Phi, psi and omega in degrees: 000322177230044157313294196274136172303154188232150180225144200276131163249356173169161161233163184199159167283162180258137192288150188294346161284330172291333183276327184295317189287321174307297172315327185281322159330297175287344161308291174316297180295327186241074178300341171280358139261128175303170193292319187302313192282320171299315158330307173281332174288325183225078185273149188301146170103325183255325184292141182224162163237145169251149192261133171247161182283354174262022177078350177285162183237135172242130179264143171198167154270109178071249170238005161307170180280126182326141187243349177205156190221156177243123206280320201221017171060046174223030174079027186263091191268144174207156164291144142306179181291309169332292183307314173301328180286316177307311183226102185272356165264014195287340194202162192306160188212145165245146175243140188236164177294158180301299175320323163312320183310321176310306192298324179296300170304350168252030179080035182245159187277171181276132170268133173309306171318340190267008191263141171267131174276141183298173192284332181269017194081184183294348171298333186282355168285349198065197178292130161259136183235143168300126190073006169297112197280145185216162185242145170260140167241151173258167186294121162111359192216119186299327208269118173304139177272325189212174155218149191194193179231143177307149172231022193205159188257196183278338182296294174313319181299327173277358161283337165061048170209141187076196196285129184238340173214148183256109178294109161268348170196132189225150175308131192092350191273195198287331175293325177295311177303318182289348169273358173114356174055056165279156161224137184289340170198179206291321183305336183262357194236350170294312173243166181293314200259334172221159167274127183266170171294158180176119189260012164294115181236038179247027200270164181197139193314136167108334189299138171302152180314123191297151187267140174269162179295139182283144179257338183301162185298297186313309167313319183282311178297319193292315186306320189284322184276003165283156190291131175339308191306312187277004183242340188209160181270180196290326181267102187324140185210156175305155184265148174298131181297142173304347173282349181243018179263150158238183180281004188235006192155169169226171177312150171064029166074038167069020164290168152314156178303307191290357181249011179305147164277168179288345177291312170311298174313294190313326166311294206292331167298310183294316164307305169321305177302335166285316202277323202259304200242330166266052186267359182249114176317341160290002202258346162264142022274174175208164194283161178282318173304305172309301148350287178298304195274333182261323180253308178308316182277352176255017187283000000 
């Protein structure tokens, strides 16, 4: 939706009647937002609509970052990343493995084989309907990376095959840039091509960009000069493979590799498969048996 640059064609303040109608739609679509919260996001007398040259409508308060958008000017409303990071639990979600995020960030729609099944099985997805708005999160990070609409119904969703969601707005697209290019935690800034796990959920608008781990030679030299006691435990243990490290933790909850559970090992081999052998978007979708036999076993 926002892969290309866009331009504003006009704007105007919302009338009381139009604002009331809009707030009613938002309350129905996003029950996780109460009336008071919506009033804060779109205060009367300040709420305005901006019409773009791609048929999209942006809703904001004064000169603040847009908080919602209407994808094609037909009442199909979604929150911006800015709003989702303010209220990360405002809507239904799907969770994916971190390496899958690079495909979404590159503009691909979400393929169902990359979706994590909740602990209580497919019932954990809740009721799925075609056209339903949902956001996408990665495992291990509380902030959404994208928002879109479901392309499947409940029965198709349970098969976990094919394309499942059309992505309407994603971190790093042109709407994100228009909203100020904020990032909610270090998981969004450490790597260029994917979002990584980070449990920091303290973001507020206006916060400085979280500092990512330095990777320059000078930084590495400075790091190695720190006291050994501060850099590692007294008893040496195998390092967690760098492929599964994020700025805020490691696979297996930060435990040494030889302490991983079977689930930790499966998570690691899954992520390695996407990092090493399933690097081409055309490789998806893939049957679960092929993923395990041809890619995870060799990771």
